[in-house]
mmCIF file of C-alpha atoms in Angstrom:
data_model
loop_
_atom_site.group_PDB
_atom_site.id
_atom_site.type_symbol
_atom_site.label_atom_id
_atom_site.label_comp_id
_atom_site.label_asym_id
_atom_site.label_seq_id
_atom_site.Cartn_x
_atom_site.Cartn_y
_atom_site.Cartn_z
ATOM 1 C CA MET A 273 39.356 -94.230 -4.168
ATOM 2 C CA LYS A 274 42.587 -95.773 -2.949
ATOM 3 C CA TYR A 275 44.627 -93.276 -4.946
ATOM 4 C CA LEU A 276 42.499 -90.500 -3.724
ATOM 5 C CA SER A 277 43.108 -91.331 -0.089
ATOM 6 C CA PHE A 278 46.817 -91.758 -0.791
ATOM 7 C CA SER A 279 47.094 -88.372 -2.365
ATOM 8 C CA PHE A 280 45.095 -86.975 0.501
ATOM 9 C CA LEU A 281 47.582 -88.504 2.927
ATOM 10 C CA GLY A 282 50.393 -87.122 0.841
ATOM 11 C CA ALA A 283 48.899 -83.671 1.014
ATOM 12 C CA LEU A 284 48.547 -83.989 4.758
ATOM 13 C CA LEU A 285 52.159 -85.072 5.103
ATOM 14 C CA LEU A 286 53.339 -82.220 2.967
ATOM 15 C CA PHE A 287 51.322 -79.832 5.019
ATOM 16 C CA SER A 288 52.656 -81.067 8.344
ATOM 17 C CA CYS A 289 56.210 -81.034 7.000
ATOM 18 C CA GLU A 290 55.863 -77.440 5.997
ATOM 19 C CA GLU A 291 54.641 -76.533 9.447
ATOM 20 C CA SER A 292 57.480 -78.182 11.335
ATOM 21 C CA VAL A 293 60.235 -76.658 9.184
ATOM 22 C CA PRO A 294 61.388 -73.635 11.170
ATOM 23 C CA HIS A 295 61.574 -70.317 9.367
ATOM 24 C CA THR A 296 65.281 -69.623 9.220
ATOM 25 C CA PHE A 297 66.644 -66.113 9.077
ATOM 26 C CA PRO A 298 70.054 -65.378 7.631
ATOM 27 C CA ILE A 299 72.749 -63.788 9.760
ATOM 28 C CA ILE A 300 73.496 -60.633 7.797
ATOM 29 C CA GLY A 301 76.895 -58.955 7.424
ATOM 30 C CA VAL A 302 80.436 -59.912 6.492
ATOM 31 C CA PRO A 303 81.806 -62.448 8.988
ATOM 32 C CA GLN A 304 85.274 -62.077 10.436
ATOM 33 C CA ILE A 305 87.762 -64.905 10.132
ATOM 34 C CA THR A 306 90.074 -65.343 13.093
ATOM 35 C CA GLU A 307 93.713 -66.462 12.875
ATOM 36 C CA SER A 308 92.717 -69.945 13.933
ATOM 37 C CA GLY A 309 90.298 -70.049 11.016
ATOM 38 C CA ASP A 310 87.036 -69.647 12.910
ATOM 39 C CA THR A 311 84.372 -67.446 11.366
ATOM 40 C CA ILE A 312 82.635 -64.951 13.607
ATOM 41 C CA PRO A 313 79.414 -63.520 12.187
ATOM 42 C CA HIS A 314 78.931 -59.750 12.129
ATOM 43 C CA GLN A 315 77.619 -58.451 15.449
ATOM 44 C CA ILE A 316 76.277 -55.161 16.742
ATOM 45 C CA GLY A 317 79.070 -53.894 18.986
ATOM 46 C CA GLY A 318 78.726 -52.268 22.382
ATOM 47 C CA PHE A 319 76.937 -48.921 22.298
ATOM 48 C CA SER A 320 75.931 -46.115 24.587
ATOM 49 C CA PHE A 321 73.020 -43.725 24.066
ATOM 50 C CA ILE A 322 70.680 -41.655 26.241
ATOM 51 C CA ASP A 323 66.929 -42.205 26.075
ATOM 52 C CA GLN A 324 63.925 -39.865 26.138
ATOM 53 C CA ASN A 325 63.992 -39.884 29.951
ATOM 54 C CA GLY A 326 67.685 -39.050 30.145
ATOM 55 C CA ALA A 327 68.611 -42.617 31.172
ATOM 56 C CA PRO A 328 71.502 -44.513 29.580
ATOM 57 C CA VAL A 329 70.769 -47.253 27.051
ATOM 58 C CA THR A 330 73.570 -49.710 26.307
ATOM 59 C CA GLN A 331 74.058 -53.254 25.131
ATOM 60 C CA ALA A 332 73.014 -54.315 28.643
ATOM 61 C CA THR A 333 69.527 -52.904 27.893
ATOM 62 C CA VAL A 334 69.069 -55.275 24.940
ATOM 63 C CA GLU A 335 70.683 -58.306 26.603
ATOM 64 C CA GLY A 336 68.605 -61.417 25.991
ATOM 65 C CA LYS A 337 66.093 -59.523 23.822
ATOM 66 C CA ILE A 338 65.109 -59.288 20.212
ATOM 67 C CA TYR A 339 64.922 -55.709 19.030
ATOM 68 C CA ILE A 340 64.264 -53.418 16.098
ATOM 69 C CA ALA A 341 66.596 -50.513 15.407
ATOM 70 C CA ASP A 342 65.697 -47.565 13.216
ATOM 71 C CA PHE A 343 67.117 -44.128 12.459
ATOM 72 C CA PHE A 344 64.973 -41.011 12.244
ATOM 73 C CA PHE A 345 64.760 -37.439 13.553
ATOM 74 C CA THR A 346 61.868 -35.390 14.870
ATOM 75 C CA ARG A 347 62.160 -32.587 12.265
ATOM 76 C CA CYS A 348 62.339 -35.079 9.384
ATOM 77 C CA PRO A 349 60.023 -33.825 6.633
ATOM 78 C CA ASP A 350 59.605 -36.925 4.517
ATOM 79 C CA ILE A 351 59.874 -40.594 5.445
ATOM 80 C CA CYS A 352 59.908 -40.478 9.252
ATOM 81 C CA PRO A 353 56.209 -39.860 9.961
ATOM 82 C CA MET A 354 55.359 -42.957 7.904
ATOM 83 C CA MET A 355 58.072 -44.987 9.695
ATOM 84 C CA SER A 356 56.733 -43.864 13.074
ATOM 85 C CA LYS A 357 53.177 -44.659 12.030
ATOM 86 C CA ASN A 358 54.195 -48.167 10.967
ATOM 87 C CA LEU A 359 56.238 -48.698 14.121
ATOM 88 C CA LEU A 360 53.114 -47.924 16.142
ATOM 89 C CA LYS A 361 51.674 -51.136 14.652
ATOM 90 C CA VAL A 362 54.733 -53.062 15.818
ATOM 91 C CA GLU A 363 54.399 -51.481 19.258
ATOM 92 C CA GLU A 364 50.759 -52.483 19.373
ATOM 93 C CA ALA A 365 51.681 -56.101 18.568
ATOM 94 C CA PHE A 366 54.693 -56.561 20.859
ATOM 95 C CA GLY A 367 54.980 -53.481 23.084
ATOM 96 C CA THR A 368 54.095 -55.353 26.246
ATOM 97 C CA GLN A 369 56.429 -58.308 25.701
ATOM 98 C CA ASN A 370 59.470 -58.119 27.942
ATOM 99 C CA ASP A 371 61.784 -59.905 25.499
ATOM 100 C CA PHE A 372 61.288 -57.288 22.798
ATOM 101 C CA LEU A 373 62.440 -53.679 22.292
ATOM 102 C CA ILE A 374 62.433 -50.891 19.730
ATOM 103 C CA LEU A 375 65.394 -48.500 19.569
ATOM 104 C CA SER A 376 64.706 -45.367 17.510
ATOM 105 C CA HIS A 377 67.952 -43.425 17.091
ATOM 106 C CA SER A 378 67.864 -39.712 16.272
ATOM 107 C CA LEU A 379 70.128 -38.607 13.427
ATOM 108 C CA ASP A 380 69.739 -35.001 14.617
ATOM 109 C CA PRO A 381 70.821 -35.647 18.222
ATOM 110 C CA LEU A 382 71.887 -32.101 19.062
ATOM 111 C CA PHE A 383 68.368 -30.808 18.346
ATOM 112 C CA ASP A 384 66.643 -34.005 19.483
ATOM 113 C CA THR A 385 67.505 -33.812 23.164
ATOM 114 C CA SER A 386 65.899 -36.171 25.681
ATOM 115 C CA GLU A 387 63.156 -33.587 26.292
ATOM 116 C CA GLU A 388 62.466 -33.208 22.571
ATOM 117 C CA LEU A 389 62.323 -36.995 22.131
ATOM 118 C CA SER A 390 60.066 -37.355 25.144
ATOM 119 C CA ARG A 391 57.674 -34.821 23.606
ATOM 120 C CA TYR A 392 57.830 -36.647 20.272
ATOM 121 C CA LYS A 393 57.086 -39.998 21.888
ATOM 122 C CA ARG A 394 54.136 -38.524 23.773
ATOM 123 C CA ASP A 395 52.677 -36.697 20.766
ATOM 124 C CA LEU A 396 53.141 -39.726 18.539
ATOM 125 C CA GLY A 397 51.073 -41.677 21.039
ATOM 126 C CA ALA A 398 53.733 -44.308 21.743
ATOM 127 C CA ARG A 399 53.291 -45.627 25.267
ATOM 128 C CA SER A 400 55.346 -48.784 25.587
ATOM 129 C CA ASN A 401 58.265 -48.704 28.014
ATOM 130 C CA ASN A 402 59.995 -50.984 25.520
ATOM 131 C CA TRP A 403 60.217 -48.269 22.875
ATOM 132 C CA TYR A 404 63.299 -46.122 23.416
ATOM 133 C CA PHE A 405 64.055 -42.880 21.574
ATOM 134 C CA LEU A 406 67.789 -42.337 21.634
ATOM 135 C CA THR A 407 70.093 -39.351 21.536
ATOM 136 C CA THR A 408 73.791 -38.734 22.094
ATOM 137 C CA PRO A 409 75.880 -35.642 22.783
ATOM 138 C CA ASP A 410 78.254 -36.719 19.984
ATOM 139 C CA GLU A 411 76.606 -36.149 16.617
ATOM 140 C CA ASP A 412 79.084 -38.276 14.641
ATOM 141 C CA TYR A 413 78.616 -41.244 16.955
ATOM 142 C CA VAL A 414 75.089 -42.138 15.814
ATOM 143 C CA TYR A 415 76.230 -42.124 12.162
ATOM 144 C CA GLU A 416 79.140 -44.454 13.020
ATOM 145 C CA VAL A 417 76.809 -46.855 14.791
ATOM 146 C CA MET A 418 74.323 -46.733 11.907
ATOM 147 C CA MET A 419 76.944 -47.479 9.273
ATOM 148 C CA ASP A 420 79.443 -49.751 11.054
ATOM 149 C CA ASP A 421 77.078 -51.767 13.240
ATOM 150 C CA TYR A 422 73.700 -51.692 11.513
ATOM 151 C CA LEU A 423 75.250 -51.521 8.018
ATOM 152 C CA LEU A 424 72.953 -48.722 6.811
ATOM 153 C CA SER A 425 73.947 -45.703 4.754
ATOM 154 C CA GLY A 426 73.290 -42.075 5.543
ATOM 155 C CA SER A 427 74.911 -38.721 6.025
ATOM 156 C CA ALA A 428 74.194 -35.368 7.624
ATOM 157 C CA THR A 429 75.388 -33.401 4.619
ATOM 158 C CA GLY A 430 72.668 -34.118 2.059
ATOM 159 C CA ALA A 431 70.821 -31.096 0.766
ATOM 160 C CA LEU A 432 67.611 -33.101 0.546
ATOM 161 C CA ASN A 433 65.428 -34.501 3.280
ATOM 162 C CA GLY A 434 65.850 -31.718 5.801
ATOM 163 C CA GLY A 435 69.648 -31.812 5.443
ATOM 164 C CA ILE A 436 69.884 -35.439 6.489
ATOM 165 C CA PHE A 437 69.994 -38.279 4.042
ATOM 166 C CA HIS A 438 69.050 -41.669 5.431
ATOM 167 C CA THR A 439 67.122 -44.864 4.815
ATOM 168 C CA GLY A 440 63.795 -45.909 6.278
ATOM 169 C CA LYS A 441 64.988 -49.420 7.006
ATOM 170 C CA LEU A 442 64.021 -51.231 10.196
ATOM 171 C CA VAL A 443 66.738 -53.610 11.377
ATOM 172 C CA LEU A 444 65.749 -56.820 13.154
ATOM 173 C CA VAL A 445 68.395 -57.900 15.667
ATOM 174 C CA ASP A 446 68.433 -61.161 17.647
ATOM 175 C CA GLN A 447 69.504 -61.964 21.218
ATOM 176 C CA ASN A 448 73.069 -62.577 20.085
ATOM 177 C CA HIS A 449 73.396 -59.102 18.526
ATOM 178 C CA HIS A 450 73.190 -60.518 15.001
ATOM 179 C CA ILE A 451 71.285 -58.706 12.254
ATOM 180 C CA ARG A 452 68.565 -61.076 11.014
ATOM 181 C CA GLY A 453 66.576 -58.927 8.629
ATOM 182 C CA TYR A 454 65.875 -55.550 7.050
ATOM 183 C CA TYR A 455 62.359 -54.221 6.489
ATOM 184 C CA GLU A 456 61.181 -51.089 4.706
ATOM 185 C CA GLY A 457 59.811 -48.902 7.469
ATOM 186 C CA THR A 458 57.779 -46.757 5.085
ATOM 187 C CA ASP A 459 55.989 -49.730 3.507
ATOM 188 C CA PRO A 460 52.991 -50.986 5.527
ATOM 189 C CA LEU A 461 53.131 -54.392 3.816
ATOM 190 C CA ASP A 462 56.790 -54.931 4.636
ATOM 191 C CA VAL A 463 56.088 -53.916 8.237
ATOM 192 C CA ASP A 464 53.298 -56.540 8.308
ATOM 193 C CA ARG A 465 55.937 -59.062 7.193
ATOM 194 C CA LEU A 466 58.122 -57.908 10.091
ATOM 195 C CA ILE A 467 55.218 -58.386 12.504
ATOM 196 C CA GLU A 468 54.872 -61.965 11.228
ATOM 197 C CA ASP A 469 58.613 -62.616 11.417
ATOM 198 C CA ILE A 470 59.189 -61.452 14.998
ATOM 199 C CA PRO A 471 57.400 -64.413 16.675
ATOM 200 C CA LEU A 472 59.153 -66.794 14.279
ATOM 201 C CA LEU A 473 62.534 -65.411 15.260
ATOM 202 C CA MET A 474 61.540 -65.560 18.928
ATOM 203 C CA ALA A 475 60.592 -69.224 18.473
ATOM 204 C CA GLU A 476 63.899 -69.917 16.740
ATOM 205 C CA MET A 477 65.831 -68.275 19.552
ATOM 206 C CA LYS A 478 63.922 -70.243 22.191
ATOM 207 C CA GLN A 479 64.602 -73.491 20.340
ATOM 208 C CA LYS A 480 68.320 -72.662 20.182
ATOM 209 C CA GLY A 481 68.326 -71.696 23.849
ATOM 210 C CA THR A 482 67.115 -75.131 24.896
ATOM 211 C CA GLU A 483 69.487 -77.072 22.643
ATOM 212 C CA MET B 864 29.576 -19.689 -50.133
ATOM 213 C CA LYS B 865 30.996 -22.984 -48.954
ATOM 214 C CA PHE B 866 28.348 -23.007 -46.208
ATOM 215 C CA LYS B 867 25.794 -23.863 -48.803
ATOM 216 C CA GLY B 868 26.956 -27.471 -48.747
ATOM 217 C CA ILE B 869 26.148 -27.892 -45.036
ATOM 218 C CA PRO B 870 22.799 -29.652 -44.426
ATOM 219 C CA THR B 871 20.184 -27.557 -42.692
ATOM 220 C CA TRP B 872 19.877 -29.893 -39.713
ATOM 221 C CA VAL B 873 23.423 -29.020 -38.774
ATOM 222 C CA TRP B 874 22.505 -25.375 -38.718
ATOM 223 C CA TYR B 875 19.753 -26.112 -36.246
ATOM 224 C CA THR B 876 21.674 -28.442 -33.985
ATOM 225 C CA TRP B 877 25.082 -26.827 -33.735
ATOM 226 C CA PRO B 878 24.222 -24.925 -30.541
ATOM 227 C CA LEU B 879 23.325 -28.289 -29.003
ATOM 228 C CA LEU B 880 26.609 -29.764 -30.175
ATOM 229 C CA LEU B 881 28.451 -26.800 -28.789
ATOM 230 C CA MET B 882 26.728 -27.245 -25.432
ATOM 231 C CA ALA B 883 27.626 -30.931 -25.417
ATOM 232 C CA ILE B 884 31.262 -30.137 -26.115
ATOM 233 C CA PHE B 885 31.280 -27.421 -23.461
ATOM 234 C CA PHE B 886 29.792 -29.858 -20.955
ATOM 235 C CA LEU B 887 32.394 -32.534 -21.732
ATOM 236 C CA VAL B 888 35.285 -30.115 -21.519
ATOM 237 C CA THR B 889 34.259 -28.588 -18.180
ATOM 238 C CA GLN B 890 33.489 -31.951 -16.602
ATOM 239 C CA GLY B 891 36.677 -33.434 -17.981
ATOM 240 C CA GLY B 892 38.521 -30.336 -16.808
ATOM 241 C CA GLY B 893 37.298 -30.883 -13.263
ATOM 242 C CA GLU B 894 38.491 -34.455 -13.409
ATOM 243 C CA VAL B 895 41.915 -33.371 -14.618
ATOM 244 C CA ALA B 896 42.169 -30.749 -11.871
ATOM 245 C CA SER B 897 41.369 -33.209 -9.105
ATOM 246 C CA ASN B 898 43.800 -35.762 -10.534
ATOM 247 C CA ALA B 899 46.454 -33.070 -10.565
ATOM 248 C CA GLY B 900 45.529 -32.179 -6.985
ATOM 249 C CA LYS B 901 45.869 -35.797 -5.883
ATOM 250 C CA ARG B 902 49.225 -36.146 -7.594
ATOM 251 C CA LEU B 903 50.501 -32.926 -6.027
ATOM 252 C CA TYR B 904 49.179 -34.023 -2.641
ATOM 253 C CA GLU B 905 51.063 -37.316 -2.933
ATOM 254 C CA GLN B 906 54.187 -35.451 -3.908
ATOM 255 C CA HIS B 907 54.159 -32.670 -1.301
ATOM 256 C CA CYS B 908 51.840 -33.476 1.577
ATOM 257 C CA GLN B 909 51.162 -37.175 1.938
ATOM 258 C CA SER B 910 54.391 -38.013 3.795
ATOM 259 C CA CYS B 911 53.109 -36.018 6.763
ATOM 260 C CA HIS B 912 49.332 -35.858 6.466
ATOM 261 C CA MET B 913 49.229 -39.513 5.316
ATOM 262 C CA PRO B 914 47.428 -41.118 2.351
ATOM 263 C CA ASP B 915 44.165 -41.194 4.326
ATOM 264 C CA GLY B 916 44.520 -37.537 5.377
ATOM 265 C CA MET B 917 44.482 -38.531 9.044
ATOM 266 C CA GLY B 918 47.825 -36.994 10.059
ATOM 267 C CA LEU B 919 49.826 -38.639 12.842
ATOM 268 C CA GLY B 920 48.867 -38.598 16.509
ATOM 269 C CA LYS B 921 49.334 -35.148 17.995
ATOM 270 C CA LEU B 922 52.380 -34.560 15.832
ATOM 271 C CA ILE B 923 50.594 -33.794 12.562
ATOM 272 C CA PRO B 924 46.974 -32.604 12.359
ATOM 273 C CA PRO B 925 44.415 -34.353 10.141
ATOM 274 C CA LEU B 926 43.028 -32.864 6.931
ATOM 275 C CA ALA B 927 40.231 -35.434 6.591
ATOM 276 C CA GLY B 928 37.231 -34.198 8.540
ATOM 277 C CA ALA B 929 39.289 -31.260 9.864
ATOM 278 C CA ASP B 930 37.306 -28.142 10.827
ATOM 279 C CA TYR B 931 40.384 -26.109 9.870
ATOM 280 C CA VAL B 932 40.092 -27.282 6.251
ATOM 281 C CA LEU B 933 36.299 -27.498 5.996
ATOM 282 C CA GLN B 934 35.595 -24.142 7.625
ATOM 283 C CA GLY B 935 38.628 -22.401 6.157
ATOM 284 C CA GLY B 936 38.492 -20.366 2.966
ATOM 285 C CA PRO B 937 40.917 -19.104 0.338
ATOM 286 C CA GLU B 938 43.392 -18.098 3.086
ATOM 287 C CA LEU B 939 44.285 -21.826 3.316
ATOM 288 C CA ALA B 940 46.380 -21.073 0.217
ATOM 289 C CA CYS B 941 48.747 -19.180 2.507
ATOM 290 C CA VAL B 942 49.274 -22.255 4.700
ATOM 291 C CA LEU B 943 50.434 -24.195 1.656
ATOM 292 C CA ARG B 944 52.722 -21.506 0.325
ATOM 293 C CA TYR B 945 54.143 -20.057 3.529
ATOM 294 C CA GLY B 946 53.674 -22.836 6.069
ATOM 295 C CA LEU B 947 52.549 -22.517 9.694
ATOM 296 C CA THR B 948 54.488 -21.849 12.858
ATOM 297 C CA ASP B 949 51.737 -20.952 15.347
ATOM 298 C CA THR B 950 50.010 -23.276 17.730
ATOM 299 C CA ILE B 951 46.728 -24.122 16.044
ATOM 300 C CA LEU B 952 43.515 -25.850 17.081
ATOM 301 C CA VAL B 953 42.179 -28.624 14.831
ATOM 302 C CA ASN B 954 39.067 -30.551 15.886
ATOM 303 C CA GLY B 955 39.633 -29.527 19.490
ATOM 304 C CA GLU B 956 43.313 -30.616 19.651
ATOM 305 C CA PHE B 957 46.303 -28.292 19.812
ATOM 306 C CA TYR B 958 49.172 -28.737 17.377
ATOM 307 C CA SER B 959 52.365 -26.750 17.559
ATOM 308 C CA ARG B 960 55.035 -28.306 15.360
ATOM 309 C CA PRO B 961 55.973 -26.075 12.450
ATOM 310 C CA MET B 962 55.008 -26.948 8.897
ATOM 311 C CA ALA B 963 57.262 -25.650 6.123
ATOM 312 C CA GLY B 964 55.595 -23.942 3.153
ATOM 313 C CA LEU B 965 56.233 -24.418 -0.532
ATOM 314 C CA PRO B 966 57.151 -20.867 -1.600
ATOM 315 C CA LYS B 967 57.728 -21.870 -5.227
ATOM 316 C CA LEU B 968 54.396 -23.633 -5.710
ATOM 317 C CA PRO B 969 52.454 -21.750 -8.425
ATOM 318 C CA ALA B 970 48.965 -20.492 -7.563
ATOM 319 C CA VAL B 971 47.336 -22.960 -9.996
ATOM 320 C CA GLU B 972 48.900 -25.877 -8.150
ATOM 321 C CA VAL B 973 48.039 -24.394 -4.757
ATOM 322 C CA ARG B 974 44.438 -24.309 -5.942
ATOM 323 C CA SER B 975 44.557 -27.906 -7.252
ATOM 324 C CA ILE B 976 45.783 -29.162 -3.883
ATOM 325 C CA LEU B 977 43.152 -27.123 -2.021
ATOM 326 C CA LEU B 978 40.386 -28.531 -4.220
ATOM 327 C CA TYR B 979 41.727 -32.008 -3.546
ATOM 328 C CA ILE B 980 41.995 -31.776 0.252
ATOM 329 C CA ARG B 981 38.564 -30.147 0.443
ATOM 330 C CA SER B 982 36.898 -32.940 -1.540
ATOM 331 C CA ALA B 983 38.880 -36.100 -0.705
ATOM 332 C CA TRP B 984 38.216 -38.600 2.116
ATOM 333 C CA GLY B 985 34.574 -37.594 2.383
ATOM 334 C CA ASN B 986 35.389 -33.888 2.828
ATOM 335 C CA SER B 987 33.006 -31.572 1.041
ATOM 336 C CA ALA B 988 33.832 -27.899 1.290
ATOM 337 C CA PRO B 989 32.879 -25.316 -1.332
ATOM 338 C CA GLU B 990 35.216 -24.878 -4.292
ATOM 339 C CA ILE B 991 37.634 -21.996 -4.260
ATOM 340 C CA SER B 992 38.174 -20.085 -7.498
ATOM 341 C CA PHE B 993 41.542 -19.285 -8.962
ATOM 342 C CA ASP B 994 40.939 -15.564 -8.433
ATOM 343 C CA GLU B 995 40.214 -16.123 -4.739
ATOM 344 C CA VAL B 996 43.418 -18.133 -4.341
ATOM 345 C CA GLN B 997 45.396 -15.465 -6.167
ATOM 346 C CA ALA B 998 43.901 -12.684 -4.016
ATOM 347 C CA ALA B 999 44.600 -14.585 -0.783
ATOM 348 C CA LEU B 1000 48.197 -15.212 -1.841
ATOM 349 C CA ASN B 1001 48.676 -11.539 -2.648
ATOM 350 C CA ASP B 1002 47.325 -10.615 0.797
ATOM 351 C CA CYS B 1003 49.653 -12.911 2.719
ATOM 352 C CA ALA B 1004 52.772 -12.341 0.611
ATOM 353 C CA PRO B 1005 55.576 -11.169 2.886
ATOM 354 C CA THR B 1006 56.345 -7.483 2.392
ATOM 355 C CA GLU B 1007 59.891 -6.956 1.228
#
């Protein structure tokens, strides 16, 4: 009986330990090392896009927020509808929270004008003001941002996939512009994992903020 | 003269056996066709019309429970092979984004997919024969 209660206590302890250990997310990317020897983790640099309403979206828009970035285009014949469908679940979970955003960048920005993106957002049924669909007058720019900042591969020269080759990854970015995770946007289970991770990352950021 | 060795009961039952074999083959054949249809659907259509056939918002129309599919006939074959560019009405909603066709898809595979989308997800529309599919495809072939 004694042993039993001890092991019960042990189990309880274990349980409570597990709960108080914060879920830690890696900071992804190759850090830079300064001349003085400090390491600076990889960050998303400043950016400038135009949203579905024709308004500018820059780093100032995401200041102090956690956000998801993804890359798609409205004429995409294969993976994008599934990504959009899965992102609707994320919107449903967090779309009304003011410390959270989704940035969906078009990889076909000359066709996907603000008007086209606005139509896409409406027809998809996305309603949150926190979900931005982004375009740019400079086609190469979005590919640079995707590769250099978000560390994803893709090109506009592929013969497959409607002429644009890209990944369906969703990138989770924290308030300090650090990449904290990649999720497969076409996989409903991985998107469920993302939906579980977002509050954990928010909690981590809050904890850090008060330190 | 070899037949002499065969017992008489075989002579009386072989039509039954033949019927049994025929039954198995046709049933099995149906199974194979719908498996092929499902596989082709996953390969060519699912990314847009979704695994549950529900489409996506007002971007992509549903196939599951869609009047367009259930009330349509062999001419649906033309949608698969040549795509759609018109604004269409499905279950009371307008859709206007173009769908690309699969011009190289053989008529047999067009039929397999049609049988699948007309019987999956609770859909139950009459079967369409190969000849009907072939005739519809001939009718809608672009004139060169």
